[in-house]
PDB file of C-alpha atoms and ligand atoms in Angstrom:
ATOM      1  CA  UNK A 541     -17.222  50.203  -0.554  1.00 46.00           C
ATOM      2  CA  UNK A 542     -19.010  51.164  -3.731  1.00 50.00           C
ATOM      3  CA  UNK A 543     -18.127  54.512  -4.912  1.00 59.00           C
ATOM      4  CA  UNK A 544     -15.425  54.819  -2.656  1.00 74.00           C
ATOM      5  CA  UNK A 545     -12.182  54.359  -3.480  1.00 88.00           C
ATOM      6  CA  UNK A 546      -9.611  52.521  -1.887  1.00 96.00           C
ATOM      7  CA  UNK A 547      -6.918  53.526  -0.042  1.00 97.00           C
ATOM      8  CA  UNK A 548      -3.010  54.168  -1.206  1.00 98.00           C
ATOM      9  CA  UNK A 549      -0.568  52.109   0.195  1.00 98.00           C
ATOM     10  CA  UNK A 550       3.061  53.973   0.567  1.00 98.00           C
ATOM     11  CA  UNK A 551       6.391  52.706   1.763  1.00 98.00           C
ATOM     12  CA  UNK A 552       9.218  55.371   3.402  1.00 98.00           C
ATOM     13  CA  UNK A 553      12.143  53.382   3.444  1.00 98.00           C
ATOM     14  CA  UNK A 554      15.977  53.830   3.490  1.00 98.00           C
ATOM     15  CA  UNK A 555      19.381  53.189   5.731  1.00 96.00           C
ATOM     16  CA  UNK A 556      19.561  54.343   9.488  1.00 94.00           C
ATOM     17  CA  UNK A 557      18.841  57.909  10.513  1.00 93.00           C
ATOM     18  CA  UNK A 558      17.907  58.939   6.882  1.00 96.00           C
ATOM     19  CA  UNK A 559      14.777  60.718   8.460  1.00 97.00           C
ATOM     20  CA  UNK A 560      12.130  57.943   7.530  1.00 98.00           C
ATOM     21  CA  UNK A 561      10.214  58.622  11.049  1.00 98.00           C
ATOM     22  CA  UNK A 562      10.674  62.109  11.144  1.00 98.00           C
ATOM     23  CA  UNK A 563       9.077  62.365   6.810  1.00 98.00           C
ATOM     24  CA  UNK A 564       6.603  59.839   7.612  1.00 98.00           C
ATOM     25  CA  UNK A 565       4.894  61.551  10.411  1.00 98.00           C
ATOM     26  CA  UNK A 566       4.714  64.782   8.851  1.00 98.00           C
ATOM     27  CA  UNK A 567       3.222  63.146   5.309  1.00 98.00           C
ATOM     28  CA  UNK A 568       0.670  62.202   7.960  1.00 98.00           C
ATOM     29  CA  UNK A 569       0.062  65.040   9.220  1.00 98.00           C
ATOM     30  CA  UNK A 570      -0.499  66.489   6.360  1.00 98.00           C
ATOM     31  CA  UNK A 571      -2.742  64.385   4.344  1.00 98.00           C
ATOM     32  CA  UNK A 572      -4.608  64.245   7.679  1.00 96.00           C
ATOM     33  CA  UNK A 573      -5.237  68.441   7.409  1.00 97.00           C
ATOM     34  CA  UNK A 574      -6.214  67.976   3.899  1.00 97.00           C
ATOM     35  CA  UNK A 575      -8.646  65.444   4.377  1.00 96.00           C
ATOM     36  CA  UNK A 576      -7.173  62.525   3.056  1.00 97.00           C
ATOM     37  CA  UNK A 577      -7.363  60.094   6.355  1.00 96.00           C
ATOM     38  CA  UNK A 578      -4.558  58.181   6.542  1.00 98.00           C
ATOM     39  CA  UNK A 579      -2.779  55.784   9.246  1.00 98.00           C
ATOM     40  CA  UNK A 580       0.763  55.557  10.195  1.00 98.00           C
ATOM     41  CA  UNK A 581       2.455  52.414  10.602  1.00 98.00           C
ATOM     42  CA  UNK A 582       6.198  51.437  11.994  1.00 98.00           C
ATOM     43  CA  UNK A 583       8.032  48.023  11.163  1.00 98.00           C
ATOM     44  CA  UNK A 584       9.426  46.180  12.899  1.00 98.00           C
ATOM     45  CA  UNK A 585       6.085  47.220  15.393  1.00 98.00           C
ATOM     46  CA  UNK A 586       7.533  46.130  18.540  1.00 98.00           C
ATOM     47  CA  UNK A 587       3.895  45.771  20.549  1.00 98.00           C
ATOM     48  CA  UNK A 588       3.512  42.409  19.480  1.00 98.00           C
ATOM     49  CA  UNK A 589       5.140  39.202  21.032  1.00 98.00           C
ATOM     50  CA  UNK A 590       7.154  38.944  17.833  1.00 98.00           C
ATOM     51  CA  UNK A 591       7.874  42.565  17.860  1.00 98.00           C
ATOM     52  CA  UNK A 592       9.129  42.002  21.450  1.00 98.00           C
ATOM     53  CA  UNK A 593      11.741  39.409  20.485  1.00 98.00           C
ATOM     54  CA  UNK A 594      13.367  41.563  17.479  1.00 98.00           C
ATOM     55  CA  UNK A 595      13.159  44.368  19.642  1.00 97.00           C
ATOM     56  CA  UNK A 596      15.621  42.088  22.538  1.00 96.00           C
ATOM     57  CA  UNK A 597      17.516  41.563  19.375  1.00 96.00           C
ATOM     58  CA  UNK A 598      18.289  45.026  17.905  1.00 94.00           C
ATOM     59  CA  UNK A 599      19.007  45.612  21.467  1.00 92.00           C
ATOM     60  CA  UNK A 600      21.579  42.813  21.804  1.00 91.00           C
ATOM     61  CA  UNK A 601      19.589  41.210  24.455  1.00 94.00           C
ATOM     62  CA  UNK A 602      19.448  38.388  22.292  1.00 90.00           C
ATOM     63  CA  UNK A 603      21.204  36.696  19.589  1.00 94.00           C
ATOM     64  CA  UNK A 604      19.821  34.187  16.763  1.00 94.00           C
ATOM     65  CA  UNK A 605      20.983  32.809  13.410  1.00 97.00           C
ATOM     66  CA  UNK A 606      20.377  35.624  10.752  1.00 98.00           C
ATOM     67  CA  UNK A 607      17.745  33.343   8.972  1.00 98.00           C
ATOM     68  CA  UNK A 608      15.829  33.102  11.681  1.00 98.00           C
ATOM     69  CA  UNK A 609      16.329  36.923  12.333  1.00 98.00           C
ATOM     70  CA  UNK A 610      15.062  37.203   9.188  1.00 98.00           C
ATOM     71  CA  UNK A 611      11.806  35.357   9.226  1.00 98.00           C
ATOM     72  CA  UNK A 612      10.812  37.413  12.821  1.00 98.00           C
ATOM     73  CA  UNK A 613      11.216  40.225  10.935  1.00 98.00           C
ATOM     74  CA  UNK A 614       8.730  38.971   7.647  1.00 98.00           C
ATOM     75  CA  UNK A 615       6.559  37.338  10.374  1.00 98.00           C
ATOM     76  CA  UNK A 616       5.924  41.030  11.948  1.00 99.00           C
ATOM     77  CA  UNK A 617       4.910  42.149   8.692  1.00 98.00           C
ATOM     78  CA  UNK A 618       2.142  39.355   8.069  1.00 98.00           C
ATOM     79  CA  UNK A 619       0.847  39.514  11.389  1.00 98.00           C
ATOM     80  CA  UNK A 620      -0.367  43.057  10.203  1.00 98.00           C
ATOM     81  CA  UNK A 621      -1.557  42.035   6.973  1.00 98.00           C
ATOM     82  CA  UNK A 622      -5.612  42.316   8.061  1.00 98.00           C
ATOM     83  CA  UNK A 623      -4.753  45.570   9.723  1.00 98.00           C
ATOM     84  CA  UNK A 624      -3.033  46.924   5.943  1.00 98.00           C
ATOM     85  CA  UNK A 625      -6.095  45.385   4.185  1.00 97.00           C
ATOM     86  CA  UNK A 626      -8.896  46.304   5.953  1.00 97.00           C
ATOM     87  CA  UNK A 627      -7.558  50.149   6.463  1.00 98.00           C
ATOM     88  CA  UNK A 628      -7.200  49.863   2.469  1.00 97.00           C
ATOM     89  CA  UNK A 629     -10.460  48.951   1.712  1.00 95.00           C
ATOM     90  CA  UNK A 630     -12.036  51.099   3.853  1.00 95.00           C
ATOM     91  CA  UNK A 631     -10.549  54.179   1.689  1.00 95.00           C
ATOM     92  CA  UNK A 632      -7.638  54.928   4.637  1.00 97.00           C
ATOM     93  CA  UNK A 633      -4.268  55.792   3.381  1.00 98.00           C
ATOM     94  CA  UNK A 634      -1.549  53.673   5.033  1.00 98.00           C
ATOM     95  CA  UNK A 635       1.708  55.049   5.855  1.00 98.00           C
ATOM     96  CA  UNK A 636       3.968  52.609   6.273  1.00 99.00           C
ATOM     97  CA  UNK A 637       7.903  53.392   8.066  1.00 98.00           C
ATOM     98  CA  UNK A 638      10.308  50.618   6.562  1.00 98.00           C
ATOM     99  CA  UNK A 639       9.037  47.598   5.415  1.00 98.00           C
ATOM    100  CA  UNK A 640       9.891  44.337   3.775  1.00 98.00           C
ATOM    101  CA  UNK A 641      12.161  46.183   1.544  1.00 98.00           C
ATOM    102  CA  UNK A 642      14.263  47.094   4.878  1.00 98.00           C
ATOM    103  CA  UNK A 643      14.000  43.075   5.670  1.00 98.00           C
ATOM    104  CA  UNK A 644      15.539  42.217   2.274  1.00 98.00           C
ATOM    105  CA  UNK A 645      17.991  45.057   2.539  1.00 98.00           C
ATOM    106  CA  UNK A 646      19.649  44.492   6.064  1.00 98.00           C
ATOM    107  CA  UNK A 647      19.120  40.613   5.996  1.00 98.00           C
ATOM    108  CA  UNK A 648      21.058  40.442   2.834  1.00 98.00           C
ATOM    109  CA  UNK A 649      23.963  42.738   3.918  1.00 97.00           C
ATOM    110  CA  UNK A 650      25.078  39.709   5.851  1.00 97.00           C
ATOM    111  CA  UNK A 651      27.696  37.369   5.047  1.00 95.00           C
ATOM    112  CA  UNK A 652      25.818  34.119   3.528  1.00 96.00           C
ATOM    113  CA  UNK A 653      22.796  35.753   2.727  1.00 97.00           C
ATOM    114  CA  UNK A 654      21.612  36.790  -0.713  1.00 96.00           C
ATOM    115  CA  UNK A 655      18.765  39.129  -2.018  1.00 97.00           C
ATOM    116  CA  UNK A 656      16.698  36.384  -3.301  1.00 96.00           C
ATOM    117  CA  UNK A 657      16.699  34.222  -0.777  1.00 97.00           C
ATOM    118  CA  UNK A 658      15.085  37.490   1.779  1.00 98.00           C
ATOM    119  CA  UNK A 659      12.822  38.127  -0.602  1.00 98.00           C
ATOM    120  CA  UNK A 660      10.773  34.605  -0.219  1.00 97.00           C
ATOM    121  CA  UNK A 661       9.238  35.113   2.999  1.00 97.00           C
ATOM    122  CA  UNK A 662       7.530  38.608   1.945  1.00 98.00           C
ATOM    123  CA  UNK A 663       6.831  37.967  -0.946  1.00 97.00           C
ATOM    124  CA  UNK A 664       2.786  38.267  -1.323  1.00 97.00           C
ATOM    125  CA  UNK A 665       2.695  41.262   0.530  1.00 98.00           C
ATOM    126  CA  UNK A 666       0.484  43.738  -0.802  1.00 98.00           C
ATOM    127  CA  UNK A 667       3.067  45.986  -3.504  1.00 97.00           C
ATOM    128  CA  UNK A 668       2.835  49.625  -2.303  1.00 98.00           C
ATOM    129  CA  UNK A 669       1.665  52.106  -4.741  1.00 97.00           C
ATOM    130  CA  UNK A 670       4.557  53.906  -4.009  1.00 98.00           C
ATOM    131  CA  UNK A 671       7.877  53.661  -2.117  1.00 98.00           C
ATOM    132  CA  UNK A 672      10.319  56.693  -0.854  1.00 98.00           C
ATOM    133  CA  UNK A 673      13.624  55.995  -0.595  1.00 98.00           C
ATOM    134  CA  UNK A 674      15.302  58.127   1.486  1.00 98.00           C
ATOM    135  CA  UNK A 675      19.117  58.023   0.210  1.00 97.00           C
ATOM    136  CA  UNK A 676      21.522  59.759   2.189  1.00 95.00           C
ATOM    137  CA  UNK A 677      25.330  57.971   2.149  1.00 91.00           C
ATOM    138  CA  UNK A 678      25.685  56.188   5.235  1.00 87.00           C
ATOM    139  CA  UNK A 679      29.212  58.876   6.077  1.00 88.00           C
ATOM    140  CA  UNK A 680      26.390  61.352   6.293  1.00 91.00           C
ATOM    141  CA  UNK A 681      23.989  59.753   8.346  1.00 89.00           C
ATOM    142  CA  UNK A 682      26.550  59.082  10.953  1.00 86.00           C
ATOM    143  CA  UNK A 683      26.464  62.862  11.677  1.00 88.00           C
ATOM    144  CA  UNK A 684      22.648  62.793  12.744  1.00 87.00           C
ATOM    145  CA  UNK A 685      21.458  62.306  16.404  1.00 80.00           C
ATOM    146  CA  UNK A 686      21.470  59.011  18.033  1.00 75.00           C
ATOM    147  CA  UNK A 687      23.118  57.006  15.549  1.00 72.00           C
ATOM    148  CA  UNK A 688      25.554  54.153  16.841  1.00 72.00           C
ATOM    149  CA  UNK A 689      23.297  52.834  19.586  1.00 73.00           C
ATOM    150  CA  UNK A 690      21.574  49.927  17.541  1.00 76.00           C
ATOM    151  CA  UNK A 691      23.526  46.742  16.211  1.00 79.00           C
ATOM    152  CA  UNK A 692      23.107  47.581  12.862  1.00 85.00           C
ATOM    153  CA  UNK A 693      24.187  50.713  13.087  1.00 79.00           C
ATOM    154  CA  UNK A 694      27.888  50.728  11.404  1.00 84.00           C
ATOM    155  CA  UNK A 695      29.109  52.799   8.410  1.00 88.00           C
ATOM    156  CA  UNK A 696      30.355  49.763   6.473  1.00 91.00           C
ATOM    157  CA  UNK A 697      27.516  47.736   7.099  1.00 94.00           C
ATOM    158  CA  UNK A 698      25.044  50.358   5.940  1.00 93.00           C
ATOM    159  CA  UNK A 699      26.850  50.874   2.782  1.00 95.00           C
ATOM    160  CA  UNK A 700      26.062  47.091   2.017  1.00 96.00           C
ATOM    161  CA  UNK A 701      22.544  48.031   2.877  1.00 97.00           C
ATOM    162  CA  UNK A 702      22.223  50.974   0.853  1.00 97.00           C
ATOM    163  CA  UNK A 703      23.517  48.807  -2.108  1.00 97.00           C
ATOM    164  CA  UNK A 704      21.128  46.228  -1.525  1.00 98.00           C
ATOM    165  CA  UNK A 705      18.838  48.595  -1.287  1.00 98.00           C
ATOM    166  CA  UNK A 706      19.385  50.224  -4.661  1.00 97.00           C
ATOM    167  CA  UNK A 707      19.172  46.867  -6.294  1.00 97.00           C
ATOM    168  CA  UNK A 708      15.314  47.092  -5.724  1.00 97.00           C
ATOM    169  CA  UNK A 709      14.814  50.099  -7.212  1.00 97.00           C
ATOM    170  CA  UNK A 710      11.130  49.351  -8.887  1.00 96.00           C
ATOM    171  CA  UNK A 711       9.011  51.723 -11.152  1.00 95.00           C
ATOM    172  CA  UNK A 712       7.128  52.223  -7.711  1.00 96.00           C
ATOM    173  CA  UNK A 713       9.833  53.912  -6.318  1.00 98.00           C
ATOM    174  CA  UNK A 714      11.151  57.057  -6.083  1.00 98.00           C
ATOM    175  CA  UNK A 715      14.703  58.419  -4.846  1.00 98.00           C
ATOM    176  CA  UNK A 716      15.090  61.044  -2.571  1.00 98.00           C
ATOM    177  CA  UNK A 717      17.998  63.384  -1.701  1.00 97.00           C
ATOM    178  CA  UNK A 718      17.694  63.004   1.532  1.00 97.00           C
ATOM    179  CA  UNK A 719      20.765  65.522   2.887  1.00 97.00           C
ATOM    180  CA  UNK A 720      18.394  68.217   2.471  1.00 97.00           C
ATOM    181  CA  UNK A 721      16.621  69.888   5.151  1.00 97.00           C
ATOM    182  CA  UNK A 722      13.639  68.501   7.041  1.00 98.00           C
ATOM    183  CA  UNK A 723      11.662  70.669   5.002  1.00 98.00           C
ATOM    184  CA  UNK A 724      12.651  70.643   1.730  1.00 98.00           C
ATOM    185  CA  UNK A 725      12.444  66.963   1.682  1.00 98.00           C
ATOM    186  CA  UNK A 726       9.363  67.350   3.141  1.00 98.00           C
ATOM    187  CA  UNK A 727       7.671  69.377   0.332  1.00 98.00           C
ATOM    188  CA  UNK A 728       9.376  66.994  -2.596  1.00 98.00           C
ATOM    189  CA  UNK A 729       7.636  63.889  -0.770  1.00 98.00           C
ATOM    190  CA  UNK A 730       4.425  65.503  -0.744  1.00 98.00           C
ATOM    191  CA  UNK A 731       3.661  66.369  -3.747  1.00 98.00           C
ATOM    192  CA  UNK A 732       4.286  62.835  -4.692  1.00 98.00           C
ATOM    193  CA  UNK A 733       2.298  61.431  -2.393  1.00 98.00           C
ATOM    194  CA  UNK A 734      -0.821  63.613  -3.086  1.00 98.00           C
ATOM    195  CA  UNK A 735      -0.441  62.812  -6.644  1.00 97.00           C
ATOM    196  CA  UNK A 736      -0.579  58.858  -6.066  1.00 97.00           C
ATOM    197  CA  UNK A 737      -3.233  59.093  -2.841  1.00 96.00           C
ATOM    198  CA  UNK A 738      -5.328  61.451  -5.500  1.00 94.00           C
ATOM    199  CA  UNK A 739      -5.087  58.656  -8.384  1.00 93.00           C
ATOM    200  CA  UNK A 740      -5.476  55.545  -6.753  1.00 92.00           C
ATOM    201  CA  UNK A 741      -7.539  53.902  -9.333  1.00 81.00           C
ATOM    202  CA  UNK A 742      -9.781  50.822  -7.742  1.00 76.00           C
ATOM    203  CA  UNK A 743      -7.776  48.321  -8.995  1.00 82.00           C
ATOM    204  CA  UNK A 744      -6.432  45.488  -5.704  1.00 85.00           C
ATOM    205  CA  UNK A 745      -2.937  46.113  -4.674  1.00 92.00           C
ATOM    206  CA  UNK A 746      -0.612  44.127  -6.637  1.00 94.00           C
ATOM    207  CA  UNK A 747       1.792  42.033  -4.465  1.00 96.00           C
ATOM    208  CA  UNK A 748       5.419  41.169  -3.582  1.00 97.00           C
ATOM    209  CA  UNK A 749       7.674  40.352  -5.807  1.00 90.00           C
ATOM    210  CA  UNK A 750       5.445  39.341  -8.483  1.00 72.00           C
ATOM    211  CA  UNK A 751       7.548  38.350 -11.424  1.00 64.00           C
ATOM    212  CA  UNK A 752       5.388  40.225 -14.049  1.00 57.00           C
ATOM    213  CA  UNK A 753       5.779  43.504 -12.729  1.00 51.00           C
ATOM    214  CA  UNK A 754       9.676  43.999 -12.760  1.00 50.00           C
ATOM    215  CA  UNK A 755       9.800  41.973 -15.741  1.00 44.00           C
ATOM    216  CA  UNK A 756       7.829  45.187 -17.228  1.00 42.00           C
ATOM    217  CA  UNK A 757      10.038  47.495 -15.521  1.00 45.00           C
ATOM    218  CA  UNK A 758      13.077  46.010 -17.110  1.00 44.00           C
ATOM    219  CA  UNK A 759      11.315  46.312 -20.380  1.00 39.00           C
ATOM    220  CA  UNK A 760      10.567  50.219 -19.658  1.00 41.00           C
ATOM    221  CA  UNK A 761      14.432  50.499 -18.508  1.00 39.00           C
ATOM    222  CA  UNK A 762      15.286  49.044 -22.276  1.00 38.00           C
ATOM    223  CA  UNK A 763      12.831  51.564 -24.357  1.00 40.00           C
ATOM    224  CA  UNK A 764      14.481  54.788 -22.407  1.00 37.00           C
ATOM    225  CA  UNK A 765      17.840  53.652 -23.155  1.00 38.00           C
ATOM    226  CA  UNK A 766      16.549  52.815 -26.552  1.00 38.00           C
ATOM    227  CA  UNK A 767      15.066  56.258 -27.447  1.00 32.00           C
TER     228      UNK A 767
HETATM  229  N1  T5A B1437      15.361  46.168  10.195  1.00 77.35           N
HETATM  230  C1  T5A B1437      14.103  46.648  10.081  1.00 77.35           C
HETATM  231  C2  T5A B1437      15.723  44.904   9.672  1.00 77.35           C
HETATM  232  O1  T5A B1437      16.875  44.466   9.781  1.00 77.35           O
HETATM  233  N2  T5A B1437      14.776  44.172   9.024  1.00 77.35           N
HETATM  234  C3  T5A B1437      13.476  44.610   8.875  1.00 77.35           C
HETATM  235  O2  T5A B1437      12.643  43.889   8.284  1.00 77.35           O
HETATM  236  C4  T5A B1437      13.138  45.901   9.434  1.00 77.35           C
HETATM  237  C5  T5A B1437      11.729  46.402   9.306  1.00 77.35           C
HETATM  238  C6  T5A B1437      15.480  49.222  13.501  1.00 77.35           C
HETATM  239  C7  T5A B1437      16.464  48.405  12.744  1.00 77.35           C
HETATM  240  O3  T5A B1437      15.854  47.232  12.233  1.00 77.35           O
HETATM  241  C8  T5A B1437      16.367  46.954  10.935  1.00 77.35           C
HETATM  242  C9  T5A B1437      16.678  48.302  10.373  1.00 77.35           C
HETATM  243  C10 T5A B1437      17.123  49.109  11.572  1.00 77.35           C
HETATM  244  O4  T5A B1437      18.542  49.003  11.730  1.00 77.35           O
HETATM  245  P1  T5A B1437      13.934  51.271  13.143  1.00 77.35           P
HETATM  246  O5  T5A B1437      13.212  50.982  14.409  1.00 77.35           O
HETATM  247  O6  T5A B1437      13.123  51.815  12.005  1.00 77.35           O
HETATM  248  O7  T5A B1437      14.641  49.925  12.636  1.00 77.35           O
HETATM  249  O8  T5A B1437      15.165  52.215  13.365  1.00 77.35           O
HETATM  250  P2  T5A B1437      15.171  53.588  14.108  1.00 77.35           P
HETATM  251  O9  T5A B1437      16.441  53.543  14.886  1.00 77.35           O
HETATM  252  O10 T5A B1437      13.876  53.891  14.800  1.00 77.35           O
HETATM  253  O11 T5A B1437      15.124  54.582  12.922  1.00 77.35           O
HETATM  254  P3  T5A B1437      16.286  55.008  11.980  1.00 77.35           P
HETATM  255  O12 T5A B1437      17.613  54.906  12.631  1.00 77.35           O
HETATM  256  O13 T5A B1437      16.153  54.275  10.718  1.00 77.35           O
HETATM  257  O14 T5A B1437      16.011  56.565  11.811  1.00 77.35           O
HETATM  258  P4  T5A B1437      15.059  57.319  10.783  1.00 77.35           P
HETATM  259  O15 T5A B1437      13.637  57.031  11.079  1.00 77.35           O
HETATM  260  O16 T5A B1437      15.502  57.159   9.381  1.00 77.35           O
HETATM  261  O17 T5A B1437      15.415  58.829  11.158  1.00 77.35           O
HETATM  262  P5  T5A B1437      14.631  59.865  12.114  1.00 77.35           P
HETATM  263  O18 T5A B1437      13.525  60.491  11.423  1.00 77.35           O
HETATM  264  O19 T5A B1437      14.383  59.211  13.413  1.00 77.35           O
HETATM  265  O20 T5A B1437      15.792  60.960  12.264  1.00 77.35           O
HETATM  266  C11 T5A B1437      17.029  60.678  12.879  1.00 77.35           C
HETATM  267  C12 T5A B1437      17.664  61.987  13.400  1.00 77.35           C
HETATM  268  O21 T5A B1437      17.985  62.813  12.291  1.00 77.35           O
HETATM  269  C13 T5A B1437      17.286  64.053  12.351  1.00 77.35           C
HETATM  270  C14 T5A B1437      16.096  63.826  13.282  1.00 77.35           C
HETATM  271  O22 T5A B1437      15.675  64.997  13.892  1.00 77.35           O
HETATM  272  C15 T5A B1437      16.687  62.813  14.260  1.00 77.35           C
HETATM  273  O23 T5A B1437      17.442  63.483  15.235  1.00 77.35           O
HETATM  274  N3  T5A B1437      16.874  64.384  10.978  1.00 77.35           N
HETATM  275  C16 T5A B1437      17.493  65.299  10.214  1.00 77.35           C
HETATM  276  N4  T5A B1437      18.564  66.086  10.457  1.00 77.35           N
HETATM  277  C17 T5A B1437      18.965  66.900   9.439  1.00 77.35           C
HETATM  278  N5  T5A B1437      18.329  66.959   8.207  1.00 77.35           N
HETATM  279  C18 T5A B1437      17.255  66.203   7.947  1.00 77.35           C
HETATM  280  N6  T5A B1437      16.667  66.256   6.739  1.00 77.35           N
HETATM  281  C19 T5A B1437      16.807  65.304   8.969  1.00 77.35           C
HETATM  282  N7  T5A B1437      15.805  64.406   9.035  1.00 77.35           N
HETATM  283  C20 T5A B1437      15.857  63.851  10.261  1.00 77.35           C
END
């Protein structure tokens, strides 16, 4: 791939019903019209035989222990690891609906389970270049079609989620109002997504959670508060 650049990697991510699907199809759209190809990509992505079982889970088909909830969920992300990669280095953008940030999130929103101990199994991911949270307060999601139906879907459950989830805030990510209309939050996502599929330098994605790179974050934090 000399002279060609790689592609972006970018996360949507946020509670139930915050409108991940709905933003993350349109962003695809879009780049799509304005030539930047790009592929969409769901997690958990229930086609697999691994996807199968989490779906018979979220369903209550099934039930497990949480940890090894937990580990079908990171296992559905690796198995798609070649897929990410080679789509990268081809120059394709990858559009990615939840991912292991959602894993951490939920997994750790339940009794006995902490936010370090989720992060292990994803951790040497590939780091997106940049991750949307969609943050919308779990009283206000409620309102939206279809939520209830799913076992995770409860208003004091999500509110440990959402907490969780603000806990890994990174300098890779960027908070979105998400009560806003479809639109509106459209328009705010693109224009930072065209800014970081436009300056994708040809540096290798960096991965999960590598010590260095919130240790620099933190340091950032310090010199704002500082200033
Ligand atoms: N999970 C997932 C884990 O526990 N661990 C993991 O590792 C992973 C990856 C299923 C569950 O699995 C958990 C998290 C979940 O509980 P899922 O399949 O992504 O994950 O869940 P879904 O039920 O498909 O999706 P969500 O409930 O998260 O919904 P979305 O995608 O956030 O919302 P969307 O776009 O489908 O919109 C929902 C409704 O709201 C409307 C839409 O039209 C739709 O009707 N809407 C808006 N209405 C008003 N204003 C706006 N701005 C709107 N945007 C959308």
């Amino acid at each position: 791939m000399e002279g060609k650049r790689r592609g972006a990697l970018i996360v949507v991510e946020g509670c139930d019903r915050t409108g991940k699907s709905t933003q993350a199809k349109k962003l695809v759209d879009y780049l799509s019209k304005t030539g930047r190809y790009s592929i969409l990509l769901h997690f958990p992505e229930c086609s697999t035989r691994i996807g199968d079982i989490i779906h018979g889970y979220l369903n209550k088909y099934y039930n497990f222990d949480d940890r090894a909830v937990h580990l079908l969920f990171s296992a559905n992300r690796w198995e798609f690891l070649p897929l990410i990669q080679s789509h990268i280095q081809k120059g394709v953008n990858v559009i990615i609906d939840r991912y292991a940030f959602s894993g951490v999130a939920f997994s750790a929103a339940k009794k006995g389970m902490n936010l370090q101990w989720c992060k292990n199994s994803d951790s040497g991911l590939p780091r997106p270049d940049l991750v949307l949270f969609l943050d919308l307060t779990p009283a206000q999601a409620e309102k939206r079609d279809g939520y209830g139906t799913e076992r995770y879907e409860v208003e004091e459950f999500q509110d440990r989620v959402r907490e969780n989830y603000l806990q890994l805030v990174d300098d890779n990510w960027m908070v979105i109002d998400a009560s806003r209309s479809i639109e509106e939050v459209h328009k705010v996502l693109c224009a930072a997504v065209v800014k970081t599929v436009d300056s994708v330098d040809d540096n290798e994605l960096e991965t999960l959670w590598n010590k260095k790179t919130k240790r620099n974050y933190k340091m950032k934090i310090q010199k704002r508060g500082e200033s």
